[in-house]
Coordinates of C-alpha atoms in Angstrom, one line a residue:
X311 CA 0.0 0.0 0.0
X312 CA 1.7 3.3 -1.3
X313 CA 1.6 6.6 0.8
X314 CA 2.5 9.8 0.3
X315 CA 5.6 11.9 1.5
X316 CA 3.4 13.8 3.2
X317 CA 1.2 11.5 5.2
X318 CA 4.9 10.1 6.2
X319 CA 5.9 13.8 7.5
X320 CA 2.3 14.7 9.0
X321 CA 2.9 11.0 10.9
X322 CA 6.1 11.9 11.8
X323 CA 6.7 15.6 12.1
X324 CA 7.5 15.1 16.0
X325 CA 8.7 11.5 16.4
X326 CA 11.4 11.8 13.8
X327 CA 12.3 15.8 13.8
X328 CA 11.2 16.3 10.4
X329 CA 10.5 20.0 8.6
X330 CA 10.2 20.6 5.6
X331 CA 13.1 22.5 3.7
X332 CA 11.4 22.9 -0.1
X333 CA 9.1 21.6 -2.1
X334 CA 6.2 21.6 0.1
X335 CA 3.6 21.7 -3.0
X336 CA 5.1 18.4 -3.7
X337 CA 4.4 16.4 -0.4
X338 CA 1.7 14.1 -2.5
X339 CA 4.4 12.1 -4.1
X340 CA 3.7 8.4 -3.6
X341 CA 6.2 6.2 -1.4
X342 CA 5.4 3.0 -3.1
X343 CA 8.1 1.4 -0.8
X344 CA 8.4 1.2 3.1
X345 CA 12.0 0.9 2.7
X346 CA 14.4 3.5 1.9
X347 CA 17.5 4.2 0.3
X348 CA 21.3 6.0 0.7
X349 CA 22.1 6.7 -2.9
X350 CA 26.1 6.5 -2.8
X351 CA 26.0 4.5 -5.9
X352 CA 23.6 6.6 -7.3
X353 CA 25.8 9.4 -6.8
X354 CA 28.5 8.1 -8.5
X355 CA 26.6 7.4 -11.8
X356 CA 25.7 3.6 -11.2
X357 CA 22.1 2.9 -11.7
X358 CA 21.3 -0.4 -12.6
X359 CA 20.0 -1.8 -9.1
X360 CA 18.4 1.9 -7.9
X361 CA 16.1 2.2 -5.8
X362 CA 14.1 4.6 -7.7
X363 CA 10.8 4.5 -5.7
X364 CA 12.3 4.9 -2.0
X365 CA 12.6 7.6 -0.5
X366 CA 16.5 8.9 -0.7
X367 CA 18.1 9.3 2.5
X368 CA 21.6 12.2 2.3
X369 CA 23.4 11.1 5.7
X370 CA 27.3 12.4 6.3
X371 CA 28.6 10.0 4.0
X372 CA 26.5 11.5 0.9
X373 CA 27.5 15.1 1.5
X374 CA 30.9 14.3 2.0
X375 CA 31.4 12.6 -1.3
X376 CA 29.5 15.7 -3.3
X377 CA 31.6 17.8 -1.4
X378 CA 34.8 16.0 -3.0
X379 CA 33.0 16.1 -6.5
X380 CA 33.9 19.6 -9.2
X381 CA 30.6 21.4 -9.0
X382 CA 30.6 20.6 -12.5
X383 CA 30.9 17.3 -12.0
X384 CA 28.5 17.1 -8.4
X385 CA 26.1 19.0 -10.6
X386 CA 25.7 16.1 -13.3
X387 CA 25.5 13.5 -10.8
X388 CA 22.6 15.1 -8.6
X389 CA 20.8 15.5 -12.2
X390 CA 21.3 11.6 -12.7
X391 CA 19.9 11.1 -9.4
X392 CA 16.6 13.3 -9.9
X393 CA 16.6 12.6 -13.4
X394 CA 15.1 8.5 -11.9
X395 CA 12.0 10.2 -10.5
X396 CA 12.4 9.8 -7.0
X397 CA 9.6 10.5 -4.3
X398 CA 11.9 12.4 -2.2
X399 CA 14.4 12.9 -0.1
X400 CA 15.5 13.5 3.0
X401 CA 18.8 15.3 5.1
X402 CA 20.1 13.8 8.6
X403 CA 22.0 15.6 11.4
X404 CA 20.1 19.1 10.2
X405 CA 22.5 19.4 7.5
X406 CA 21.3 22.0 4.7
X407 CA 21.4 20.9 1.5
X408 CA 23.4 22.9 -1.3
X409 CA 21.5 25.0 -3.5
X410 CA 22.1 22.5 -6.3
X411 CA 19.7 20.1 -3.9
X412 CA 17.4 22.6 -3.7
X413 CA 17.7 24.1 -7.1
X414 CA 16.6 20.4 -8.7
X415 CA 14.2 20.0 -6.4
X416 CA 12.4 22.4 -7.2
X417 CA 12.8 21.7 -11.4
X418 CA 11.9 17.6 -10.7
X419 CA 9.0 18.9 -8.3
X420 CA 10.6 16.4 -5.3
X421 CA 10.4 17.4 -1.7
X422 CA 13.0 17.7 0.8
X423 CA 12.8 17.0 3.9
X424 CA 15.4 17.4 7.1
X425 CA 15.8 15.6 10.6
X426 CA 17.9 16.6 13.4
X427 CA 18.3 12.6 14.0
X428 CA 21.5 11.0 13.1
X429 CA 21.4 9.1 9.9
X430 CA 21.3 5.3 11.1
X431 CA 18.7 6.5 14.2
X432 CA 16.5 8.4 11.4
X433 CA 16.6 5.3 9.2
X434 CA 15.9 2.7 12.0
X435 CA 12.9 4.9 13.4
X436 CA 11.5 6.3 10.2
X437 CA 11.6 2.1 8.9
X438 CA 8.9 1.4 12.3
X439 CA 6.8 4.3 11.7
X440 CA 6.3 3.7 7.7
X441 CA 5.6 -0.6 8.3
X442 CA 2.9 1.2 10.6
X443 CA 1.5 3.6 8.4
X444 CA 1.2 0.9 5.6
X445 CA 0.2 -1.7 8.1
X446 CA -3.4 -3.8 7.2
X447 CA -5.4 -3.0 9.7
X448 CA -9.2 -4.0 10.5
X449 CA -12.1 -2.6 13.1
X450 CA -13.9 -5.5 14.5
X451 CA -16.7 -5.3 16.8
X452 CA -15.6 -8.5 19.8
X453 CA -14.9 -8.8 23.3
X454 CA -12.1 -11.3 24.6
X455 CA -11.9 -13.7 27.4
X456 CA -9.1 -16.0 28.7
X457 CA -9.6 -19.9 28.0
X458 CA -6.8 -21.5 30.3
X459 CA -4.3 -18.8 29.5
X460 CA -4.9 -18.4 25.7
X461 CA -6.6 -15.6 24.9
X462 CA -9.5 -15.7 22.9
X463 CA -11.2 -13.2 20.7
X464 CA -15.6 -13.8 20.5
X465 CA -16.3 -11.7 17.0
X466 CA -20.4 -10.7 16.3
X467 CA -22.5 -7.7 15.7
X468 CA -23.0 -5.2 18.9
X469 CA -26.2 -6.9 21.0
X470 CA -25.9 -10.2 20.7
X471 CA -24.6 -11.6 23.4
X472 CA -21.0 -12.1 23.1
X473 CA -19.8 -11.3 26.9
X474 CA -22.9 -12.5 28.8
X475 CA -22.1 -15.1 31.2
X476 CA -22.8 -19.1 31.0

């Protein structure tokens, strides 16, 4: 079940420090994945096996390596990365993104996202809370009792009788 970036940021605003840095007209892109993914390969112009359709995660180790790139040369390589059409992204330890981030975030219409959480924290929590959000779930209408110490669930319509004693 595919949500949107921003169902994952109005979910998790507080829990996991998120604000949005641009691109909040965009916030409707679909997460069709519950996992995410650090594009290092990406970066570096290797796309066979990307993970196009997770949302991108840009820890330390991501800005680091743009930052050894020619900004000719970082340039091209963010523009492969957007160029796959990916949902969005988002910046650990409240790093701001260069304007190059910014700049083709706003042309590919992909919103960023930044999180005061360290980058493996941000990743672990934000995995929880997007199995939640995409979760089955089901209302039933039941009542439970115990049955020597298994727990048992009694499922009917309201009225008819399911905890009245025998």
């Amino acid at each position: 079940m595919a949500i949107t970036v921003r169902t994952l940021w109005e979910a998790g605003e507080d829990k996991l420090a998120l604000s949005i840095v641009a691109g909040q007209e965009h916030l409707d892109r679909k997460l069709q994945e519950t996992a995410m993914n650090r594009p290092g390969l990406a970066l570096t112009g290797f796309f066979q096996y990307f993970a196009n359709h997770r949302l991108q995660i840009f820890g330390l180790a991501e800005f680091t390596y743009l930052k050894s790139l020619k900004p000719t040369e970082r340039l091209q390589r963010l523009e492969g990365l957007f160029d796959q059409q990916i949902p969005g992204i988002v910046v650990t330890r409240n790093r701001r993104p260069s304007k190059e981030i910014l700049d083709l975030a706003e042309r590919y219409k992909v919103p960023v996202l930044r999180t005061s959480m360290v980058t493996m924290n941000f990743v672990n929590e934000c995995t929880v809370l997007l199995e939640k959000l995409t979760a089955p779930h089901e209302r039933i209408q039941g009542t439970t009792m115990e049955i020597m110490g298994i727990g048992v669930l009694l499922r009917g319509d309201p009225g008819i009788g399911k905890s009245e004693n025998v």
